[in-house]
Every structure is written in C-alpha cells, then in structure tokens.
Tab-separated table of C-alpha atoms in Angstrom:
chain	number	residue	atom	x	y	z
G	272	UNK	CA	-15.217	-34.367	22.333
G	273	UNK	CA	-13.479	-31.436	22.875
G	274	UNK	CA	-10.217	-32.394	22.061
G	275	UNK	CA	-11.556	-34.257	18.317
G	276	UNK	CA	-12.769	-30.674	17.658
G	277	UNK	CA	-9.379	-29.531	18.168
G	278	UNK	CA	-8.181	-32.221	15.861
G	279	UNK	CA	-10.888	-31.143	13.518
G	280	UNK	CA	-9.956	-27.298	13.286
G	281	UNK	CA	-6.090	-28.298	12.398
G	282	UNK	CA	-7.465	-30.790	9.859
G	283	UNK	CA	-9.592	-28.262	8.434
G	284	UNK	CA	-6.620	-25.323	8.295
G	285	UNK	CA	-4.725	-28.160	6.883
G	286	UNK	CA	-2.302	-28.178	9.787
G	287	UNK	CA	-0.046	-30.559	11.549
G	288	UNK	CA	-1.871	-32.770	14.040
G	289	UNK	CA	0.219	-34.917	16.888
G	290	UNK	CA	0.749	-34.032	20.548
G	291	UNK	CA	2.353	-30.137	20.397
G	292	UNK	CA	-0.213	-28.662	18.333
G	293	UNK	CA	-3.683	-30.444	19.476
G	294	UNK	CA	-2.109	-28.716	22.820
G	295	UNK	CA	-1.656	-25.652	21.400
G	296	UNK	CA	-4.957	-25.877	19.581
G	297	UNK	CA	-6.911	-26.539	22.990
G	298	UNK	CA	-4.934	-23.841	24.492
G	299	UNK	CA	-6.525	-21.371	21.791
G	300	UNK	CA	-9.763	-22.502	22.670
G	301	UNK	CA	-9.481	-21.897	26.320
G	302	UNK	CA	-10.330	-25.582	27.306
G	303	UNK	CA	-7.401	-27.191	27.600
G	304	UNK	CA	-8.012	-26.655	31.639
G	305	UNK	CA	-11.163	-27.986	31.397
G	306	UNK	CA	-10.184	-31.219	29.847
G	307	UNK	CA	-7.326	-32.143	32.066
G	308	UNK	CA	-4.832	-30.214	30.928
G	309	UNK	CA	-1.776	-31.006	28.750
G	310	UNK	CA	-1.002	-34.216	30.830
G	311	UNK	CA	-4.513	-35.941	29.664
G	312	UNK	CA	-3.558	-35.113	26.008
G	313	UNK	CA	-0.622	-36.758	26.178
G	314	UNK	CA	-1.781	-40.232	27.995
G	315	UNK	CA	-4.495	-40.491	24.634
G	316	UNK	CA	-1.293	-41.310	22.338
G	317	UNK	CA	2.031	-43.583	23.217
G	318	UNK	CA	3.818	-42.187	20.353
G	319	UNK	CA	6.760	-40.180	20.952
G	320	UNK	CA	6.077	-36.642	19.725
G	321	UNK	CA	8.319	-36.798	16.042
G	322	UNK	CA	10.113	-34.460	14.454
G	323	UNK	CA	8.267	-34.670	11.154
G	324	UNK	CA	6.392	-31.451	12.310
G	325	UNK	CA	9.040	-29.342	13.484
G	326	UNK	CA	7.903	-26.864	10.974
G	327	UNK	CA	5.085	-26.195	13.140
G	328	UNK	CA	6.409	-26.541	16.479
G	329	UNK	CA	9.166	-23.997	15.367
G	330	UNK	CA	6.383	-21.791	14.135
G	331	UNK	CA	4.618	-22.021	17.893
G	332	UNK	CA	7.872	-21.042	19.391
G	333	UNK	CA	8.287	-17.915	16.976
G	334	UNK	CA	4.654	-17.031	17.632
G	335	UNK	CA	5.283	-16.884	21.453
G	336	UNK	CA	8.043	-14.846	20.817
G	337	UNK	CA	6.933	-12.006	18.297
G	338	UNK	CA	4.196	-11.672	21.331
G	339	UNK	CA	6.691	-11.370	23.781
G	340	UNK	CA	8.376	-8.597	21.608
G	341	UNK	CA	4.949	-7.083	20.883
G	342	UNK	CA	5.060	-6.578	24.822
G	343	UNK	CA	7.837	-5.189	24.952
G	344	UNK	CA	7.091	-2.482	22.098
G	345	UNK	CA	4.388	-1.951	24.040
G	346	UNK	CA	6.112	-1.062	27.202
G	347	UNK	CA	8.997	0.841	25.407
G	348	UNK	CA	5.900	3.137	23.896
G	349	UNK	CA	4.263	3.777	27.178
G	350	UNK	CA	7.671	4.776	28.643
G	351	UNK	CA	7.800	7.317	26.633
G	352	UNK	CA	4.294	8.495	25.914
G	353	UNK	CA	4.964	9.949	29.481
G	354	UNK	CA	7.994	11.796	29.320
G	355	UNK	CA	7.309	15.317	27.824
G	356	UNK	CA	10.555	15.835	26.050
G	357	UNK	CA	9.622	13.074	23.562
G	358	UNK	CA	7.831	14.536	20.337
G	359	UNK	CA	4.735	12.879	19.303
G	360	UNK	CA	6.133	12.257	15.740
G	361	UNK	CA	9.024	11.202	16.890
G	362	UNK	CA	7.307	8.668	18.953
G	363	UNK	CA	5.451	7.613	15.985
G	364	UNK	CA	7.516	6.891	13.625
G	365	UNK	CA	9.879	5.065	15.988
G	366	UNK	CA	6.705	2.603	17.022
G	367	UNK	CA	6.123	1.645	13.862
G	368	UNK	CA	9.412	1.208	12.765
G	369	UNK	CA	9.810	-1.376	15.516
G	370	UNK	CA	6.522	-3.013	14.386
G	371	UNK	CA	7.736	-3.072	10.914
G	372	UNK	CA	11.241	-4.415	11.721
G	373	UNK	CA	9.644	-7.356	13.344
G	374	UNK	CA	7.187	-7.744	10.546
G	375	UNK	CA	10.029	-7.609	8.323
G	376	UNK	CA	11.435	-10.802	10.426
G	377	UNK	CA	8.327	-12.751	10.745
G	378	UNK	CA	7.844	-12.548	7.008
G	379	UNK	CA	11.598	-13.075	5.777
G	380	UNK	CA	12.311	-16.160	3.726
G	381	UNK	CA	15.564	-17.276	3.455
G	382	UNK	CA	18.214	-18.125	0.554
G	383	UNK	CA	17.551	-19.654	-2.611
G	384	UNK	CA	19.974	-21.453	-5.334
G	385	UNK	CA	19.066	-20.904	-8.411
G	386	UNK	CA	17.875	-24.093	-9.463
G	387	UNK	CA	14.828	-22.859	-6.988
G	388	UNK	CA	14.694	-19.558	-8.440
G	389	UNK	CA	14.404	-21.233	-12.033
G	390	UNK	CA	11.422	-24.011	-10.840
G	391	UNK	CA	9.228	-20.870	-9.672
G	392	UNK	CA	9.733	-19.280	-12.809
G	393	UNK	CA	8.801	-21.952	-14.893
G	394	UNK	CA	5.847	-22.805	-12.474
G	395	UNK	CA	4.907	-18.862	-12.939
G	396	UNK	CA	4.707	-19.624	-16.594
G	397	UNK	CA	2.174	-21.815	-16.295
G	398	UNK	CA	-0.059	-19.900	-14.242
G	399	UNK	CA	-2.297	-17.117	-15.197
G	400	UNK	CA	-0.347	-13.826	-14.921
G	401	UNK	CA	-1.691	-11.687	-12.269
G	402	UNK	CA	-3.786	-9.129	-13.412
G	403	UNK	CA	-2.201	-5.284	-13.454
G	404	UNK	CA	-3.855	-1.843	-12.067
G	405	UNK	CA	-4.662	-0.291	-15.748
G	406	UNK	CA	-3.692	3.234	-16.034
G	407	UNK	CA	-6.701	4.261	-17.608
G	408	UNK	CA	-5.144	4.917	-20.778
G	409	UNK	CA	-4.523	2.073	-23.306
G	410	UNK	CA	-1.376	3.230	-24.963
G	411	UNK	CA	0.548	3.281	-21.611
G	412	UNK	CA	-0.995	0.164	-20.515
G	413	UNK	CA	0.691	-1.102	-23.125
G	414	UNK	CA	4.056	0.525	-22.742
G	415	UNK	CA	4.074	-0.595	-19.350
G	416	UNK	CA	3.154	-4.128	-19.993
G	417	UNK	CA	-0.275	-4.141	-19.409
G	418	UNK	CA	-0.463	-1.315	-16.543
G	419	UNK	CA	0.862	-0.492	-13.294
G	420	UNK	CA	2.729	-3.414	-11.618
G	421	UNK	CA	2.301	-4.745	-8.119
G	422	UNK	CA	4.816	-3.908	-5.490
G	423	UNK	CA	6.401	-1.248	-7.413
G	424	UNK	CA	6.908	2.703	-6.972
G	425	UNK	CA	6.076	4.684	-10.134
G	426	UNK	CA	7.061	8.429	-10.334
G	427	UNK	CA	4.300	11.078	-12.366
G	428	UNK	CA	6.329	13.924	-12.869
G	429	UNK	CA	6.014	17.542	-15.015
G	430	UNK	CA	6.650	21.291	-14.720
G	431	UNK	CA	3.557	23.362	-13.267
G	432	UNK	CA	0.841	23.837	-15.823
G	433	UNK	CA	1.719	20.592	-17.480
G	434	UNK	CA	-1.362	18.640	-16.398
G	435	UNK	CA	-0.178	16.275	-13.744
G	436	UNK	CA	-3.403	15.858	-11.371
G	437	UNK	CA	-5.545	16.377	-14.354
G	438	UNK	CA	-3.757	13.418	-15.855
G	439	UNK	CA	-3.313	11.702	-12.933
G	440	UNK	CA	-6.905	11.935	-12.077
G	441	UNK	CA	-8.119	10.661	-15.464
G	442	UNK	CA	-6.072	8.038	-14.821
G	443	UNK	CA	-8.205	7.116	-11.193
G	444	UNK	CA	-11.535	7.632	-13.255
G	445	UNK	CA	-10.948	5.847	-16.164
G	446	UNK	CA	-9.046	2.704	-14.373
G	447	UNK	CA	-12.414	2.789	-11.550
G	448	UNK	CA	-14.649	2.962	-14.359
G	449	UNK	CA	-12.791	-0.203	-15.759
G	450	UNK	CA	-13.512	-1.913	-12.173
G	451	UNK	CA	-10.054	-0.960	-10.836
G	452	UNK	CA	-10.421	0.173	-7.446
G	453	UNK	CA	-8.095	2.919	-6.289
G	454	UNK	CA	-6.853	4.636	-3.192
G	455	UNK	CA	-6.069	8.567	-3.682
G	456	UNK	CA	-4.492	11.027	-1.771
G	457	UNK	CA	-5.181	14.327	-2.887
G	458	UNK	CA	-3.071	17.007	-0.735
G	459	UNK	CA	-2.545	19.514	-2.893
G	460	UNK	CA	-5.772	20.817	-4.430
G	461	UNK	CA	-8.271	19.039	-1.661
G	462	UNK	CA	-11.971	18.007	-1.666
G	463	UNK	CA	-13.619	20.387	-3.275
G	464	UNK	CA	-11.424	21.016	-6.614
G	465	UNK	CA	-10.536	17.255	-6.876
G	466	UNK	CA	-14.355	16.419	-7.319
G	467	UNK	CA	-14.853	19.381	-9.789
G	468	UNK	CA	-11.774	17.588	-11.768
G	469	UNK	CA	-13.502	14.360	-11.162
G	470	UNK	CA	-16.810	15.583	-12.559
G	471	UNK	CA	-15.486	17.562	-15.425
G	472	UNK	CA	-13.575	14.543	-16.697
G	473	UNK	CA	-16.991	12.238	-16.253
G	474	UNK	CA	-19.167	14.649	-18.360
G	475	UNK	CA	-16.463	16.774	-20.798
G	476	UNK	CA	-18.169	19.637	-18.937
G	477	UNK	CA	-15.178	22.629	-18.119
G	478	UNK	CA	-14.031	22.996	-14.522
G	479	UNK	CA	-14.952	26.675	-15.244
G	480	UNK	CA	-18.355	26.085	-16.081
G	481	UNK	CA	-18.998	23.513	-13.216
G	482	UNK	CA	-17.506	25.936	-10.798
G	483	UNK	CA	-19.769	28.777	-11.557
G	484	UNK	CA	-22.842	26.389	-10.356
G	485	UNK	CA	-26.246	27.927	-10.424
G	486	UNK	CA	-25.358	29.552	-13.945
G	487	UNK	CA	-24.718	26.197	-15.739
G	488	UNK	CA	-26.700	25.624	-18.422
G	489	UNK	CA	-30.276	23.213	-18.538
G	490	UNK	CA	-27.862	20.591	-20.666
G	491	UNK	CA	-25.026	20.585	-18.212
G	492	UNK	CA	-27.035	20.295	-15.564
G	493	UNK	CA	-28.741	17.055	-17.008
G	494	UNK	CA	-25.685	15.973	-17.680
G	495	UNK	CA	-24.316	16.257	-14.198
G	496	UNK	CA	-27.254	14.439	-12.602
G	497	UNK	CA	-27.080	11.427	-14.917
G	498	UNK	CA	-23.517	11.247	-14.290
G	499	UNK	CA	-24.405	10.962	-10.450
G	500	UNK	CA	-25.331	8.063	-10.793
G	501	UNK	CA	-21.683	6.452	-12.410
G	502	UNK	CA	-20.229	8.806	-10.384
G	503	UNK	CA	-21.066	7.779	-7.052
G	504	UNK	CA	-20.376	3.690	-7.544
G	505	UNK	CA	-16.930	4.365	-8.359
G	506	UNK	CA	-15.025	2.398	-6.618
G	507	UNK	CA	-12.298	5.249	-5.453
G	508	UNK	CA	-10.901	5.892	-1.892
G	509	UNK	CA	-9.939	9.194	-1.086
G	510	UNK	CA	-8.021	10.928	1.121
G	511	UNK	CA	-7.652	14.719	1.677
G	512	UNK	CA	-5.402	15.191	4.288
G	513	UNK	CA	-2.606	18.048	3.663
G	514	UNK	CA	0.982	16.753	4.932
G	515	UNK	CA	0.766	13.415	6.256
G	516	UNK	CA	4.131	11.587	7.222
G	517	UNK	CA	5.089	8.296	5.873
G	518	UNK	CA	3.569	6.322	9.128
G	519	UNK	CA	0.522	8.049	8.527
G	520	UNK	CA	-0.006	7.119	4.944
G	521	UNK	CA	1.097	3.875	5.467
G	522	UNK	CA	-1.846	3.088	7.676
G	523	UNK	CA	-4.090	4.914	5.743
G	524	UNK	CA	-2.989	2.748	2.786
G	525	UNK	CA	-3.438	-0.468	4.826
G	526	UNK	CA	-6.721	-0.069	6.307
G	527	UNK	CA	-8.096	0.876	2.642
G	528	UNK	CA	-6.103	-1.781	1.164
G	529	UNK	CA	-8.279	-4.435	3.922
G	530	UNK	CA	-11.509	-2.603	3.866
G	531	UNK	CA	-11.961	-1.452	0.434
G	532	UNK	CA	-9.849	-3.951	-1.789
G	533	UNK	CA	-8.187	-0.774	-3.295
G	534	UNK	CA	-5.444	-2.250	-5.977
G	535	UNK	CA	-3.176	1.026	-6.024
G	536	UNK	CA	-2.723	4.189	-4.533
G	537	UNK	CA	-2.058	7.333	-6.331
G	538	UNK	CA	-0.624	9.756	-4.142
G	539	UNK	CA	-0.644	14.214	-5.132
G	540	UNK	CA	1.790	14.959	-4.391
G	541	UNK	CA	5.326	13.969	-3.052
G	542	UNK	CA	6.353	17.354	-1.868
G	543	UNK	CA	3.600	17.699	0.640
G	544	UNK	CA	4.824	14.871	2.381
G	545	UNK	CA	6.361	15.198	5.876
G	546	UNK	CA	9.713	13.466	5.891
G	547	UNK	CA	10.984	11.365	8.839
G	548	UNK	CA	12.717	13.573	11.191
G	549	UNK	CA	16.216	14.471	11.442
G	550	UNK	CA	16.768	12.712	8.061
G	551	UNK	CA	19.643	14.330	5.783
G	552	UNK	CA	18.174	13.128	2.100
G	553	UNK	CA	14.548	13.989	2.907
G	554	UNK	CA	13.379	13.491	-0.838
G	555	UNK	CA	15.031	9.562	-0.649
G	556	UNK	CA	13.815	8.993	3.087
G	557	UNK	CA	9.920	9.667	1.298
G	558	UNK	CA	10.738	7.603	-1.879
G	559	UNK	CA	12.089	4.880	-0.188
G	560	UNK	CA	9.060	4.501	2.177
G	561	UNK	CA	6.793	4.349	-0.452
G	562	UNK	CA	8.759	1.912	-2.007
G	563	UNK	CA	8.213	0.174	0.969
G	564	UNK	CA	4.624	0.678	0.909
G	565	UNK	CA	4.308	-0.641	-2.333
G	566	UNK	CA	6.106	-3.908	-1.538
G	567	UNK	CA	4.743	-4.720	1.598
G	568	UNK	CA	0.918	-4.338	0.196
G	569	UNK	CA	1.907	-6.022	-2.728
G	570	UNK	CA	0.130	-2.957	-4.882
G	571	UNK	CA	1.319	-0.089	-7.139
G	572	UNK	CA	1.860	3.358	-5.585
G	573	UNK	CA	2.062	6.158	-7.864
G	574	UNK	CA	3.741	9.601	-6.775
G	575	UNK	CA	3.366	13.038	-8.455
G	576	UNK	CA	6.700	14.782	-8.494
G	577	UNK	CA	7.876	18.260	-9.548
G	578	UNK	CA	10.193	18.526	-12.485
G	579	UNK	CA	13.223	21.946	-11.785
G	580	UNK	CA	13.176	24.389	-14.087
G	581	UNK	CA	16.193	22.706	-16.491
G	582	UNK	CA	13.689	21.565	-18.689
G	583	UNK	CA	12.903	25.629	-19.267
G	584	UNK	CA	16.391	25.760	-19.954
G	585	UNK	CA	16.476	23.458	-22.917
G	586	UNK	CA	15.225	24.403	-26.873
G	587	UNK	CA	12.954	21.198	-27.314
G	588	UNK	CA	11.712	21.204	-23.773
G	589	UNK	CA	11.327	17.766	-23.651
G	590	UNK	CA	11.416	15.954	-19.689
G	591	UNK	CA	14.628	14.008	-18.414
G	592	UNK	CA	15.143	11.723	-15.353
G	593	UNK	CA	17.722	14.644	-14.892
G	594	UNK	CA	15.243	16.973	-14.135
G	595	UNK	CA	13.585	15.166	-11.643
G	596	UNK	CA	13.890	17.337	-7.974
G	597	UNK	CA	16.715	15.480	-5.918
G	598	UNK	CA	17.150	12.990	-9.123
G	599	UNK	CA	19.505	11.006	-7.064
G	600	UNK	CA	16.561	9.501	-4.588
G	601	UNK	CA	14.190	9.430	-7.130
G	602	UNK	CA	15.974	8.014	-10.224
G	603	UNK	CA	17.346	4.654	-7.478
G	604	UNK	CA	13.855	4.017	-5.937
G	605	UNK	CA	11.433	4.739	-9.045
G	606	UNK	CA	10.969	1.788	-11.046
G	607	UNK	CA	9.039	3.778	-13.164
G	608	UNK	CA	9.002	7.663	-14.400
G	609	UNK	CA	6.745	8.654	-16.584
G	610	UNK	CA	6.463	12.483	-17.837
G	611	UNK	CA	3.581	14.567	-18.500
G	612	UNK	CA	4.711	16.971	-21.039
G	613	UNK	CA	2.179	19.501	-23.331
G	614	UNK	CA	5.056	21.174	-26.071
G	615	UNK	CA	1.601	23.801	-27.294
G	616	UNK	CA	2.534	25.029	-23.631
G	617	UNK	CA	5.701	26.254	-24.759
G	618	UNK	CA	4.413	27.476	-28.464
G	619	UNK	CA	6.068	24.335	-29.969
C-alpha cells in the first residue's frame, strides 16, 4: 500500500516512475524502513533499472549534492560567525553570494543552436504575451511597449526639484489602482512624507494643505476619508528602511515577491544604497545587483538616480545618458533611462 502511494505521488507530479525514484519517493516519506527497505522494492520488479530516466536519476544525484554544499555553507558561516575580526556585513554578503552562486548552478541551462532559439520564438508567437507592470501613465506605457518589462533594470533619473518621487510615486498609485501590485522602497523621504505624497496624489489635495492637518478644510477632509477607503486596498508593499545593502534588499524583494505577488519594485533612491564592501566602482557594484534582482525574480526594478549638474550647464537643459552620476555603470546595466525633466523650472 505504501509503496502504490509512492507510485501515486510521482504519477501525480508527473514524474518518472521505475526502481530509483519509487526509492527515493519512499525515502521522502520516511517509510521506506518500514516497508523493507530498498531491497523489498527492488524484488517487486525483474526489470533492469533503464536508462530512459536518467534525467531524473541525474536530478537525485544533483539534489544530494546542492545539500551537501548547503552544509557546507553552513559550516563555513558558523566558522566565522565566531571569530570577532569578521564584520557582520562582510559575513553577509559573502553567505549569500555563496547561496546565489549555487542557485546560479542549479538553475543554469546549457547551450542552444539556433535552430532551438528560433522554435521558442515562433512557439512565443503563438502564445499570449505576458502581461507588463504598467507605469501608470499611458503615454509611456506605450513608449515602452506596453510598460515596464520583466527581468529588466530601468533607471528614473532628474536634477533635484525635478519631480522624481512625485513622479515615481504616481507611477505606484496609478499602476496599484490599475491592479498592479508593487513593492516600494522609500529611503529617502520615509513613512510619513511618502503617505502625504500618496494621499495628495489620491485626492488632488496639496501636500501643504494635508500637512497642516487639523486646519484642512470640511471638503478636504471628506475627501480624505472617502479616499480611505481606495486608499487602504491598494495593493502596495512598502519599505522604509534608510541604507539597506544589496543582500538586504534582495530578501526584502523576495519575501514580498512570495507573500504579496508584488510584480515590480520601485526603489528611492540608488544613492542611499550601501555598496558591497571594498568594491572600486561602487555605483556599477549597486546597478549590477539590481540587475540581478530583476532577473532572478523575473520582475521589473525601477531605480531613482541623480542627474550632475551638466545639464545646468547646457542652454536647453534638456537630460542626457551623459549626465547620469557614474554614466559608465549606469548607461551598461540600465536597459532603460527615462528622464524626468520640468523646462518652467528653468523659466523655459
């Protein structure tokens, strides 16, 4: 009995079943003792275990192994959890880089001809294309080809007083109000003024007005209660942690990725990240983990970014990649860059 329900549960996960993985299978159950071990499973069948399922016996063997270097992580960790020269951060970072590197293994595919390349693309046609992350605002949807895409870093960028969070943040509302949901981290202006933003761009009602509280008027305030209620459903994750590393936000990102369903993350903003240490091109050491971010959740990730002052310099005013802050990092790893740029700031 014991060993059909073993049969069963591979059936069911539409797995190989022959002598290897029923084992296995039992094993995972913690009964494979109890029915005689592997040497009873074996004298049920005469046939000669065949390699027709090597896929999953190989699979087996590289589970086993990822566990074994799981272990050893483990150990390496511990080790040096206890000596007192090693900094926490340090620590870290190094951990998860090792889990990473061997997630990065377990999840590498090998090389493909072209011929292969070609099939999935013409099987892709055929298929519905997978939905995008809207940004809220129709005209760049459509610039972008229908929003935000999946697995790719996009860069926010402007001078100071250009708008950037406020944009950035009507972006979050409008896109959750569409059904969108989004993960933000919002390390520059915090709780309090991000909700103010929030609010302001729900009712039309000025931040300066909101923030004054008791003196609002009766219309704003029944506007502010009946905007609760949208308000509060939206489905937007938030974060408001100042100067997180890259291992931090990556977590972050993951657990509200698996608990929430979030479909991007909108980060403000890149300087207030903590790089990796000892790094020589901090600026490209940030970029290029939230690449990585982005790829390995399979979601957007959107990064506010400072422009220098060259734009100042120039008579129209108008935003280049150029004037991106360490342009070199950010122009390579950005698949994206778009600029938030207000001319009536500069009288034009």
């Amino acid at each position: 009995e014991l060993v059909f329900e073993a049969i069963e549960a591979l059936y069911e996960r539409s797995h190989a079943i022959d002598l290897l993985t029923v084992t296995q299978e039992l094993r995972s159950m913690r009964v494979l003792e109890d029915i005689g071990g592997a040497f009873y499973v074996s004298q049920l069948t005469n046939q000669v275990a065949s390699s027709a399922n090597v896929e999953y016996h190989a699979r087996i063997v590289q589970q086993c192994w990822a566990k074994r270097e799981v272990i050893r992580i483990a150990a390496q960790v511990t080790r040096s959890g206890y000596e007192h020269t090693e900094d926490v951060f340090d620590l870290i970072d190094g951990a998860d880089n090792s889990l990473q590197a061997l997630t990065d293994v377990l999840g590498s595919r090998g090389s493909l001809t072209i011929a292969q390349v070609a099939a999935e693309f013409m099987e892709g046609l055929e298929r519905d294309p997978k939905p995008r992350h809207s940004t809220g605002l129709m005209a760049l949807d459509k610039q972008l080809g229908g929003g935000w895409t999946n697995g790719e870093l996009a860069i926010l960028a402007g001078r100071p007083g250009m708008g950037k969070t406020s944009a950035a943040l009507s972006m979050v509302y409008s896109s959750a109000k569409a059904g969108h949901a989004t993960g933000l981290f919002s390390m520059e202006i915090g709780q309090e003024r991000t909700n103010l933003r929030m609010v302001s761009i729900g009712t039309g009602i000025p931040m300066a007005v909101l923030s004054r509280g008791k003196g609002m008027s009766a219309d704003d305030l029944k506007a502010v209660h009946e905007h609760h209620g949208i308000y509060s459903k939206l489905p937007v994750v938030c974060n408001f942690s100042s100067a997180l590393t890259l291992s931090e936000i990556r977590s972050e990102a993951r657990r509200m990725k698996r608990a929430n369903k979030v479909t991007a993350i909108l980060i403000d903003q890149l300087g207030w990240i903590l790089p990796p240490h000892g790094v020589r091109d901090p600026v490209g050491a940030i970029t290029r983990g939230l690449k990585r971010i982005a790829s390995d959740l399979d979601i957007p990730v959107v990064v506010l970014h400072q422009l220098s002052r060259a734009t100042t310099a120039r008579a129209d005013k108008v935003p280049q990649l150029t004037d991106l802050r360490e342009s070199g990092a950010a122009e390579q790893d950005a698949q994206v860059v778009v600029f938030v740029h207000r001319p009536e700031y500069y009288n034009i």
